[in-house]
PDB file of C-alpha atoms in Angstrom:
ATOM      1  CA  GLU A 987     -11.764 -79.734  37.855  1.00  0.00           C
ATOM      2  CA  GLU A 988      -8.546 -78.402  37.085  1.00  0.00           C
ATOM      3  CA  LYS A 989      -6.475 -75.716  39.298  1.00  0.00           C
ATOM      4  CA  GLY A 990      -7.505 -72.475  38.832  1.00  0.00           C
ATOM      5  CA  TRP A 991     -10.451 -72.839  36.569  1.00  0.00           C
ATOM      6  CA  VAL A 992     -13.885 -71.176  37.139  1.00  0.00           C
ATOM      7  CA  GLY A 993     -15.270 -72.615  34.099  1.00  0.00           C
ATOM      8  CA  VAL A 994     -15.685 -72.894  30.449  1.00  0.00           C
ATOM      9  CA  TRP A 995     -19.192 -72.976  28.656  1.00  0.00           C
ATOM     10  CA  GLU A 996     -20.206 -72.417  25.187  1.00  0.00           C
ATOM     11  CA  ASP A 997     -23.279 -71.547  23.658  1.00  0.00           C
ATOM     12  CA  MET A 998     -24.261 -73.074  20.199  1.00  0.00           C
ATOM     13  CA  CYS A 999     -26.757 -71.845  17.961  1.00  0.00           C
ATOM     14  CA  VAL A1000     -29.425 -74.920  16.180  1.00  0.00           C
ATOM     15  CA  SER A1001     -30.514 -74.882  12.955  1.00  0.00           C
ATOM     16  CA  THR A1002     -32.599 -76.862  10.815  1.00  0.00           C
ATOM     17  CA  TRP A1003     -33.516 -76.726   6.982  1.00  0.00           C
ATOM     18  CA  TRP A1004     -35.878 -78.777   5.561  1.00  0.00           C
ATOM     19  CA  ARG A1005     -34.605 -80.140   1.920  1.00  0.00           C
ATOM     20  CA  THR A1006     -38.321 -80.575   0.391  1.00  0.00           C
ATOM     21  CA  GLY A1007     -38.335 -78.691  -3.007  1.00  0.00           C
ATOM     22  CA  LEU A1008     -37.425 -75.173  -2.990  1.00  0.00           C
ATOM     23  CA  HIS A1009     -39.252 -74.216   1.155  1.00  0.00           C
ATOM     24  CA  VAL A1010     -36.246 -73.841   3.184  1.00  0.00           C
ATOM     25  CA  GLY A1011     -37.340 -73.431   6.891  1.00  0.00           C
ATOM     26  CA  SER A1012     -35.655 -72.067  10.095  1.00  0.00           C
ATOM     27  CA  ALA A1013     -35.509 -72.552  14.547  1.00  0.00           C
ATOM     28  CA  ASP A1014     -33.536 -71.597  16.348  1.00  0.00           C
ATOM     29  CA  PRO A1015     -33.443 -73.914  19.778  1.00  0.00           C
ATOM     30  CA  THR A1016     -29.949 -73.254  22.527  1.00  0.00           C
ATOM     31  CA  VAL A1017     -27.698 -76.500  22.852  1.00  0.00           C
ATOM     32  CA  THR A1018     -25.669 -75.001  26.275  1.00  0.00           C
ATOM     33  CA  CYS A1019     -22.447 -77.235  26.932  1.00  0.00           C
ATOM     34  CA  VAL A1020     -20.119 -77.258  29.546  1.00  0.00           C
ATOM     35  CA  PHE A1021     -16.139 -76.807  28.162  1.00  0.00           C
ATOM     36  CA  ARG A1022     -14.060 -80.479  29.285  1.00  0.00           C
ATOM     37  CA  GLN A1023     -17.767 -81.947  29.918  1.00  0.00           C
ATOM     38  CA  ASN A1024     -20.192 -84.719  27.488  1.00  0.00           C
ATOM     39  CA  CYS A1025     -23.194 -82.995  25.189  1.00  0.00           C
ATOM     40  CA  ILE A1026     -25.882 -84.025  23.673  1.00  0.00           C
ATOM     41  CA  LEU A1027     -26.904 -82.586  20.544  1.00  0.00           C
ATOM     42  CA  PRO A1028     -30.400 -83.833  19.468  1.00  0.00           C
ATOM     43  CA  CYS A1029     -31.214 -85.359  15.793  1.00  0.00           C
ATOM     44  CA  ASN A1030     -34.274 -87.660  14.980  1.00  0.00           C
ATOM     45  CA  VAL A1031     -34.136 -90.089  12.647  1.00  0.00           C
ATOM     46  CA  ASP A1032     -36.092 -93.030  10.430  1.00  0.00           C
ATOM     47  CA  PRO A1033     -37.240 -95.982  13.348  1.00  0.00           C
ATOM     48  CA  SER A1034     -37.019 -98.447  10.720  1.00  0.00           C
ATOM     49  CA  SER A1035     -34.723-102.139  11.082  1.00  0.00           C
ATOM     50  CA  ASP A1036     -32.920 -99.946   7.940  1.00  0.00           C
ATOM     51  CA  THR A1037     -31.852 -96.350  10.105  1.00  0.00           C
ATOM     52  CA  ILE A1038     -28.965 -94.735   8.537  1.00  0.00           C
ATOM     53  CA  ILE A1039     -27.453 -92.995  10.844  1.00  0.00           C
ATOM     54  CA  HIS A1040     -24.633 -89.472   9.313  1.00  0.00           C
ATOM     55  CA  TRP A1041     -23.171 -87.082  11.593  1.00  0.00           C
ATOM     56  CA  ASP A1042     -20.602 -85.059  10.342  1.00  0.00           C
ATOM     57  CA  HIS A1043     -18.545 -81.019  11.973  1.00  0.00           C
ATOM     58  CA  LEU A1044     -18.830 -79.073   8.561  1.00  0.00           C
ATOM     59  CA  THR A1045     -16.480 -76.798   9.902  1.00  0.00           C
ATOM     60  CA  SER A1046     -13.865 -76.801   7.847  1.00  0.00           C
ATOM     61  CA  GLY A1047     -14.959 -79.449   5.001  1.00  0.00           C
ATOM     62  CA  GLU A1048     -16.954 -82.100   5.450  1.00  0.00           C
ATOM     63  CA  HIS A1049     -15.468 -84.472   8.572  1.00  0.00           C
ATOM     64  CA  ASN A1050     -17.113 -87.780   9.953  1.00  0.00           C
ATOM     65  CA  VAL A1051     -18.463 -87.443  13.805  1.00  0.00           C
ATOM     66  CA  HIS A1052     -19.837 -90.431  13.238  1.00  0.00           C
ATOM     67  CA  SER A1053     -22.065 -92.994  11.226  1.00  0.00           C
ATOM     68  CA  TYR A1054     -24.832 -95.923  11.685  1.00  0.00           C
ATOM     69  CA  TYR A1055     -26.522 -98.444   9.817  1.00  0.00           C
ATOM     70  CA  ASP A1056     -26.617-102.058   9.053  1.00  0.00           C
ATOM     71  CA  THR A1057     -27.811-102.130  12.900  1.00  0.00           C
ATOM     72  CA  GLU A1058     -24.348-101.092  14.306  1.00  0.00           C
ATOM     73  CA  ASP A1059     -21.953 -98.035  14.309  1.00  0.00           C
ATOM     74  CA  GLN A1060     -19.725 -97.622  11.721  1.00  0.00           C
ATOM     75  CA  LEU A1061     -16.693 -95.930  12.316  1.00  0.00           C
ATOM     76  CA  GLY A1062     -13.659 -96.717   9.571  1.00  0.00           C
ATOM     77  CA  ARG A1063     -14.880 -92.679   8.670  1.00  0.00           C
ATOM     78  CA  GLN A1064     -14.371 -90.805  11.739  1.00  0.00           C
ATOM     79  CA  ASP A1065     -12.547 -88.165  11.938  1.00  0.00           C
ATOM     80  CA  GLN A1066      -9.322 -88.221  14.034  1.00  0.00           C
ATOM     81  CA  GLN A1067     -10.929 -85.706  16.724  1.00  0.00           C
ATOM     82  CA  PHE A1068     -14.210 -87.342  17.558  1.00  0.00           C
ATOM     83  CA  LYS A1069     -11.984 -91.521  17.714  1.00  0.00           C
ATOM     84  CA  GLY A1070     -13.833 -92.174  21.471  1.00  0.00           C
ATOM     85  CA  ARG A1071     -16.055 -89.106  21.959  1.00  0.00           C
ATOM     86  CA  THR A1072     -19.076 -89.902  20.420  1.00  0.00           C
ATOM     87  CA  SER A1073     -22.006 -92.652  21.166  1.00  0.00           C
ATOM     88  CA  LEU A1074     -25.232 -92.730  20.496  1.00  0.00           C
ATOM     89  CA  PHE A1075     -28.478 -94.068  22.438  1.00  0.00           C
ATOM     90  CA  GLN A1076     -28.278 -97.327  20.904  1.00  0.00           C
ATOM     91  CA  ASP A1077     -31.904 -98.734  22.784  1.00  0.00           C
ATOM     92  CA  LEU A1078     -33.281 -94.953  21.899  1.00  0.00           C
ATOM     93  CA  ILE A1079     -32.474 -95.319  17.724  1.00  0.00           C
ATOM     94  CA  SER A1080     -35.611 -97.459  17.424  1.00  0.00           C
ATOM     95  CA  ARG A1081     -37.934 -95.364  18.678  1.00  0.00           C
ATOM     96  CA  GLY A1082     -36.632 -92.318  16.325  1.00  0.00           C
ATOM     97  CA  ASN A1083     -33.428 -90.653  18.043  1.00  0.00           C
ATOM     98  CA  GLY A1084     -30.538 -90.449  16.918  1.00  0.00           C
ATOM     99  CA  SER A1085     -29.125 -88.184  19.478  1.00  0.00           C
ATOM    100  CA  LEU A1086     -25.170 -88.098  19.557  1.00  0.00           C
ATOM    101  CA  ARG A1087     -23.796 -88.276  22.639  1.00  0.00           C
ATOM    102  CA  LEU A1088     -19.975 -86.675  22.890  1.00  0.00           C
ATOM    103  CA  THR A1089     -17.311 -86.160  25.949  1.00  0.00           C
ATOM    104  CA  GLY A1090     -15.047 -84.234  26.700  1.00  0.00           C
ATOM    105  CA  VAL A1091     -16.278 -81.184  24.938  1.00  0.00           C
ATOM    106  CA  LYS A1092     -12.690 -79.111  23.456  1.00  0.00           C
ATOM    107  CA  ILE A1093     -13.033 -75.091  21.440  1.00  0.00           C
ATOM    108  CA  GLN A1094     -11.995 -76.820  18.141  1.00  0.00           C
ATOM    109  CA  ASP A1095     -15.670 -78.531  18.770  1.00  0.00           C
ATOM    110  CA  GLU A1096     -17.291 -75.301  17.140  1.00  0.00           C
ATOM    111  CA  GLY A1097     -18.982 -75.756  14.221  1.00  0.00           C
ATOM    112  CA  ARG A1098     -21.748 -76.907  12.307  1.00  0.00           C
ATOM    113  CA  TYR A1099     -22.812 -79.948  12.918  1.00  0.00           C
ATOM    114  CA  SER A1100     -25.257 -82.385   9.988  1.00  0.00           C
ATOM    115  CA  CYS A1101     -26.836 -84.358  11.236  1.00  0.00           C
ATOM    116  CA  TYR A1102     -28.634 -87.127   7.640  1.00  0.00           C
ATOM    117  CA  SER A1103     -30.510 -90.025   8.031  1.00  0.00           C
ATOM    118  CA  ASN A1104     -33.044 -91.514   5.114  1.00  0.00           C
ATOM    119  CA  LEU A1105     -35.382 -88.988   5.851  1.00  0.00           C
ATOM    120  CA  PRO A1106     -36.265 -85.967   3.625  1.00  0.00           C
ATOM    121  CA  LEU A1107     -35.406 -84.147   6.535  1.00  0.00           C
ATOM    122  CA  LEU A1108     -31.796 -82.927   6.554  1.00  0.00           C
ATOM    123  CA  PHE A1109     -31.333 -81.396  10.367  1.00  0.00           C
ATOM    124  CA  LEU A1110     -28.452 -78.854  10.013  1.00  0.00           C
ATOM    125  CA  MET A1111     -26.594 -78.024  13.939  1.00  0.00           C
ATOM    126  CA  CYS A1112     -24.567 -75.409  14.042  1.00  0.00           C
ATOM    127  CA  LEU A1113     -22.480 -73.827  16.772  1.00  0.00           C
ATOM    128  CA  LEU A1114     -21.754 -71.042  16.340  1.00  0.00           C
ATOM    129  CA  GLY A1115     -22.123 -69.003  19.592  1.00  0.00           C
ATOM    130  CA  TRP A1116     -18.858 -68.883  21.360  1.00  0.00           C
ATOM    131  CA  PHE A1117     -17.260 -69.960  25.099  1.00  0.00           C
ATOM    132  CA  ALA A1118     -17.279 -67.303  26.785  1.00  0.00           C
ATOM    133  CA  ALA A1119     -15.116 -68.111  30.374  1.00  0.00           C
ATOM    134  CA  LEU A1120     -16.669 -66.686  34.117  1.00  0.00           C
ATOM    135  CA  ILE A1121     -13.620 -64.579  34.105  1.00  0.00           C
ATOM    136  CA  LYS A1122     -11.887 -64.088  37.721  1.00  0.00           C
ATOM    137  CA  VAL A1123      -9.141 -61.311  37.689  1.00  0.00           C
ATOM    138  CA  SER A1124      -6.440 -61.765  40.665  1.00  0.00           C
ATOM    139  CA  ILE A1125      -5.259 -57.880  41.162  1.00  0.00           C
ATOM    140  CA  LYS A1126      -2.140 -57.601  43.585  1.00  0.00           C
ATOM    141  CA  LEU A1127       0.291 -54.593  44.691  1.00  0.00           C
ATOM    142  CA  VAL A1128       4.171 -56.161  44.182  1.00  0.00           C
ATOM    143  CA  GLU A1129       6.887 -53.523  45.935  1.00  0.00           C
ATOM    144  CA  ASN A1130       5.195 -50.394  43.649  1.00  0.00           C
ATOM    145  CA  ARG A1131       3.681 -52.205  40.238  1.00  0.00           C
ATOM    146  CA  ILE A1132       0.229 -53.286  40.764  1.00  0.00           C
ATOM    147  CA  ILE A1133       0.051 -56.585  38.920  1.00  0.00           C
ATOM    148  CA  CYS A1134      -3.542 -57.878  36.777  1.00  0.00           C
ATOM    149  CA  SER A1135      -3.496 -61.342  35.544  1.00  0.00           C
ATOM    150  CA  SER A1136      -6.779 -63.455  34.432  1.00  0.00           C
ATOM    151  CA  GLU A1137      -6.414 -67.453  33.121  1.00  0.00           C
ATOM    152  CA  TRP A1138      -8.054 -70.631  30.586  1.00  0.00           C
ATOM    153  CA  ILE A1139     -10.125 -67.577  28.453  1.00  0.00           C
ATOM    154  CA  TYR A1140     -11.889 -68.145  25.519  1.00  0.00           C
ATOM    155  CA  PRO A1141     -11.923 -66.554  23.064  1.00  0.00           C
ATOM    156  CA  GLN A1142      -8.750 -64.251  23.287  1.00  0.00           C
ATOM    157  CA  PRO A1143      -9.379 -62.303  25.252  1.00  0.00           C
ATOM    158  CA  GLU A1144      -7.578 -58.354  26.589  1.00  0.00           C
ATOM    159  CA  LEU A1145      -6.780 -55.945  29.381  1.00  0.00           C
ATOM    160  CA  SER A1146      -7.605 -52.207  29.978  1.00  0.00           C
ATOM    161  CA  TRP A1147      -6.432 -50.643  33.045  1.00  0.00           C
ATOM    162  CA  SER A1148      -8.432 -46.562  34.836  1.00  0.00           C
ATOM    163  CA  VAL A1149      -7.267 -45.242  36.650  1.00  0.00           C
ATOM    164  CA  ASN A1150     -10.476 -42.901  39.438  1.00  0.00           C
ATOM    165  CA  PRO A1151      -9.606 -39.826  40.004  1.00  0.00           C
ATOM    166  CA  PRO A1152      -8.053 -39.614  37.002  1.00  0.00           C
ATOM    167  CA  SER A1153      -4.617 -39.496  36.356  1.00  0.00           C
ATOM    168  CA  GLU A1154      -2.468 -37.857  34.249  1.00  0.00           C
ATOM    169  CA  LEU A1155       0.479 -39.798  34.191  1.00  0.00           C
ATOM    170  CA  GLU A1156      -0.397 -42.324  31.027  1.00  0.00           C
ATOM    171  CA  ILE A1157      -1.534 -45.609  32.105  1.00  0.00           C
ATOM    172  CA  ASN A1158       0.571 -47.541  29.073  1.00  0.00           C
ATOM    173  CA  SER A1159       1.074 -51.035  30.024  1.00  0.00           C
ATOM    174  CA  PRO A1160       2.161 -53.409  27.905  1.00  0.00           C
ATOM    175  CA  THR A1161       0.161 -57.017  28.216  1.00  0.00           C
ATOM    176  CA  MET A1162       1.403 -60.845  27.763  1.00  0.00           C
ATOM    177  CA  VAL A1163      -0.862 -62.877  25.998  1.00  0.00           C
ATOM    178  CA  HIS A1164       0.230 -67.022  26.480  1.00  0.00           C
ATOM    179  CA  GLN A1165      -2.113 -69.640  24.862  1.00  0.00           C
ATOM    180  CA  THR A1166      -2.135 -73.431  26.156  1.00  0.00           C
ATOM    181  CA  GLU A1167      -1.755 -76.611  23.912  1.00  0.00           C
ATOM    182  CA  GLU A1168      -5.936 -76.302  24.378  1.00  0.00           C
ATOM    183  CA  GLN A1169      -6.359 -72.919  23.181  1.00  0.00           C
ATOM    184  CA  LEU A1170      -6.607 -71.419  25.507  1.00  0.00           C
ATOM    185  CA  TYR A1171      -5.542 -68.006  27.114  1.00  0.00           C
ATOM    186  CA  SER A1172      -4.188 -66.235  29.785  1.00  0.00           C
ATOM    187  CA  ILE A1173      -3.520 -62.305  30.245  1.00  0.00           C
ATOM    188  CA  SER A1174      -1.579 -60.114  32.715  1.00  0.00           C
ATOM    189  CA  SER A1175      -0.044 -56.528  33.033  1.00  0.00           C
ATOM    190  CA  SER A1176       0.999 -54.708  35.552  1.00  0.00           C
ATOM    191  CA  LEU A1177       1.847 -50.641  36.528  1.00  0.00           C
ATOM    192  CA  LEU A1178       4.024 -48.865  37.491  1.00  0.00           C
ATOM    193  CA  VAL A1179       2.365 -45.942  40.360  1.00  0.00           C
ATOM    194  CA  SER A1180       4.725 -43.348  42.268  1.00  0.00           C
ATOM    195  CA  ASP A1181       4.496 -43.338  45.906  1.00  0.00           C
ATOM    196  CA  ARG A1182       3.989 -40.108  45.528  1.00  0.00           C
ATOM    197  CA  LEU A1183      -0.458 -40.824  44.704  1.00  0.00           C
ATOM    198  CA  TYR A1184      -3.207 -42.205  46.877  1.00  0.00           C
ATOM    199  CA  ASP A1185      -6.427 -41.684  47.255  1.00  0.00           C
ATOM    200  CA  GLN A1186      -6.807 -43.502  43.900  1.00  0.00           C
ATOM    201  CA  THR A1187      -8.099 -46.722  43.155  1.00  0.00           C
ATOM    202  CA  TYR A1188      -6.782 -47.961  39.876  1.00  0.00           C
ATOM    203  CA  SER A1189      -9.355 -50.562  38.620  1.00  0.00           C
ATOM    204  CA  CYS A1190      -7.891 -52.928  35.364  1.00  0.00           C
ATOM    205  CA  THR A1191     -11.101 -54.878  32.802  1.00  0.00           C
ATOM    206  CA  VAL A1192     -10.762 -58.451  31.457  1.00  0.00           C
ATOM    207  CA  SER A1193     -13.115 -58.790  28.089  1.00  0.00           C
ATOM    208  CA  SER A1194     -13.361 -61.279  25.659  1.00  0.00           C
ATOM    209  CA  SER A1195     -16.273 -61.314  23.244  1.00  0.00           C
ATOM    210  CA  ARG A1196     -18.834 -61.934  25.676  1.00  0.00           C
ATOM    211  CA  ASN A1197     -17.660 -61.013  29.453  1.00  0.00           C
ATOM    212  CA  LYS A1198     -16.016 -58.811  30.714  1.00  0.00           C
ATOM    213  CA  LYS A1199     -14.798 -58.140  35.165  1.00  0.00           C
ATOM    214  CA  THR A1200     -13.375 -55.799  36.312  1.00  0.00           C
ATOM    215  CA  ALA A1201     -10.663 -55.931  39.648  1.00  0.00           C
ATOM    216  CA  SER A1202      -9.561 -53.695  41.598  1.00  0.00           C
ATOM    217  CA  PHE A1203      -7.180 -51.225  44.166  1.00  0.00           C
ATOM    218  CA  CYS A1204      -7.280 -48.739  45.829  1.00  0.00           C
ATOM    219  CA  LYS A1205      -3.321 -47.289  46.801  1.00  0.00           C
ATOM    220  CA  SER A1206      -4.072 -45.144  49.801  1.00  0.00           C
ATOM    221  CA  ASN A1207      -3.363 -42.987  52.491  1.00  0.00           C
ATOM    222  CA  ILE A1208      -3.429 -46.677  54.182  1.00  0.00           C
ATOM    223  CA  SER A1209      -0.073 -47.773  51.772  1.00  0.00           C
ATOM    224  CA  ILE A1210       1.660 -44.768  52.271  1.00  0.00           C
ATOM    225  CA  ILE A1211       1.603 -45.103  55.904  1.00  0.00           C
ATOM    226  CA  TRP A1212       2.353 -49.101  55.404  1.00  0.00           C
ATOM    227  CA  ASN A1213       5.360 -49.005  53.532  1.00  0.00           C
ATOM    228  CA  LEU A1214       6.202 -45.695  55.750  1.00  0.00           C
ATOM    229  CA  TRP A1215       5.902 -48.367  58.036  1.00  0.00           C
ATOM    230  CA  LYS A1216       8.261 -50.884  56.640  1.00  0.00           C
ATOM    231  CA  LYS A1217      10.722 -48.495  56.358  1.00  0.00           C
ATOM    232  CA  ILE A1218      11.377 -47.672  59.545  1.00  0.00           C
ATOM    233  CA  SER A1219      11.037 -51.124  60.676  1.00  0.00           C
ATOM    234  CA  PHE A1220      14.046 -51.259  58.343  1.00  0.00           C
ATOM    235  CA  CYS A1221      15.483 -48.765  60.552  1.00  0.00           C
ATOM    236  CA  LEU A1222      14.979 -49.710  63.995  1.00  0.00           C
ATOM    237  CA  CYS A1223      16.044 -52.950  62.470  1.00  0.00           C
ATOM    238  CA  VAL A1224      19.436 -52.140  61.711  1.00  0.00           C
ATOM    239  CA  SER A1225      20.132 -50.061  64.885  1.00  0.00           C
ATOM    240  CA  PHE A1226      19.290 -52.636  68.184  1.00  0.00           C
ATOM    241  CA  PHE A1227      21.002 -55.279  65.542  1.00  0.00           C
ATOM    242  CA  SER A1228      24.332 -52.550  66.600  1.00  0.00           C
ATOM    243  CA  LEU A1229      23.836 -50.915  69.713  1.00  0.00           C
ATOM    244  CA  PHE A1230      23.506 -55.590  70.182  1.00  0.00           C
ATOM    245  CA  LEU A1231      26.335 -55.981  69.067  1.00  0.00           C
ATOM    246  CA  VAL A1232      28.281 -52.989  70.658  1.00  0.00           C
ATOM    247  CA  CYS A1233      26.744 -54.227  74.235  1.00  0.00           C
ATOM    248  CA  ARG A1234      28.999 -57.665  73.260  1.00  0.00           C
ATOM    249  CA  THR A1235      32.147 -55.819  72.245  1.00  0.00           C
ATOM    250  CA  GLN A1236      31.398 -53.985  75.711  1.00  0.00           C
ATOM    251  CA  LEU A1237      31.069 -57.195  77.728  1.00  0.00           C
ATOM    252  CA  LEU A1238      28.582 -55.642  79.266  1.00  0.00           C
ATOM    253  CA  VAL A1239      26.957 -58.007  80.550  1.00  0.00           C
ATOM    254  CA  ARG A1240      28.691 -58.124  84.095  1.00  0.00           C
ATOM    255  CA  THR A1241      25.392 -57.093  86.187  1.00  0.00           C
ATOM    256  CA  ASN A1242      21.809 -58.961  86.099  1.00  0.00           C
ATOM    257  CA  TRP A1243      21.380 -55.230  85.108  1.00  0.00           C
ATOM    258  CA  ASP A1244      23.347 -55.282  81.744  1.00  0.00           C
ATOM    259  CA  ASN A1245      21.596 -58.700  81.111  1.00  0.00           C
ATOM    260  CA  ILE A1246      18.007 -57.039  81.206  1.00  0.00           C
ATOM    261  CA  TYR A1247      19.702 -54.817  78.649  1.00  0.00           C
ATOM    262  CA  ILE A1248      20.582 -57.096  76.374  1.00  0.00           C
ATOM    263  CA  TYR A1249      17.183 -58.517  76.744  1.00  0.00           C
ATOM    264  CA  ILE A1250      15.384 -56.050  75.927  1.00  0.00           C
ATOM    265  CA  ILE A1251      17.387 -55.436  73.058  1.00  0.00           C
ATOM    266  CA  LYS A1252      17.552 -58.814  71.747  1.00  0.00           C
ATOM    267  CA  ILE A1253      13.121 -58.102  72.067  1.00  0.00           C
ATOM    268  CA  SER A1254      13.272 -55.256  70.149  1.00  0.00           C
ATOM    269  CA  PHE A1255      15.230 -56.724  67.821  1.00  0.00           C
ATOM    270  CA  PHE A1256      13.136 -59.188  67.389  1.00  0.00           C
ATOM    271  CA  THR A1257       9.820 -57.538  67.886  1.00  0.00           C
ATOM    272  CA  CYS A1258      10.943 -54.386  65.102  1.00  0.00           C
ATOM    273  CA  PHE A1259      12.594 -57.709  63.089  1.00  0.00           C
ATOM    274  CA  MET A1260       8.440 -59.591  62.787  1.00  0.00           C
ATOM    275  CA  PHE A1261       7.121 -55.457  62.095  1.00  0.00           C
ATOM    276  CA  TYR A1262       9.651 -55.472  59.317  1.00  0.00           C
ATOM    277  CA  MET A1263       8.320 -59.380  57.381  1.00  0.00           C
ATOM    278  CA  ARG A1264       5.258 -58.533  58.080  1.00  0.00           C
ATOM    279  CA  PHE A1265       4.871 -55.216  55.865  1.00  0.00           C
ATOM    280  CA  SER A1266       7.298 -57.010  53.303  1.00  0.00           C
ATOM    281  CA  ALA A1267       5.122 -59.728  52.612  1.00  0.00           C
ATOM    282  CA  THR A1268       1.581 -57.435  52.024  1.00  0.00           C
ATOM    283  CA  GLU A1269       0.028 -58.112  49.074  1.00  0.00           C
ATOM    284  CA  THR A1270      -4.466 -56.728  48.246  1.00  0.00           C
ATOM    285  CA  LYS A1271      -5.987 -58.630  45.991  1.00  0.00           C
ATOM    286  CA  THR A1272      -9.705 -57.774  45.041  1.00  0.00           C
TER     287      THR A1272
END
């Protein structure tokens, strides 16, 4: 499993048409495939010694996916997109099973497929469904900005902000969208927040055509207090460090008590510094 990957699924609509005169029938079972995993597209064929099977991808023209005749695979016309990724169940063809095994499912694989055999039945499979990522949304506070982000989504997602209770400030934050080589999307946005506002919940919603997820960050009195402590600890660090320098300059290390004072100042400075680093590194995720 790739880093940051949650899971992407494709729902496929399957239709079967009978070309017997003018009669056309249809059924809509569903095949579910896992992105980057293997998928089986079902098809029944004539279980004879001269079985012919042609799988084609019909979304943009007619592209050969896999062909079988003369009792062996015939891949001379196979489209480049499917090379090395298709196979039939050779030991089951004699039983009428012409199902196609497609490995490493890609977004480009969506569309309509036909399975043509030497039967009067034309089997059409349409993969006109959608990829809907199990979206994971990250939200965190960095200084005075709330950052929301999500990745590995298809199709292109949208991002929106909301505040509860409603604020008089207009929420108008630009959204950045990036598409990977695999045609998956990453999306992010940041919102500038005021230190004067507290006890507010900022919600970020990332949505695709069939899925959405909301993450929230609460800017409460606690965050205000933490920011205040960060500033106070910084001031204390500066004060203790300055006092330490003064003590060294005045050579106040002549007695044991003076040594104790210097030791206390050092400990205080170190403690303040650790508090400051702790508050500075604080981020909130939901």
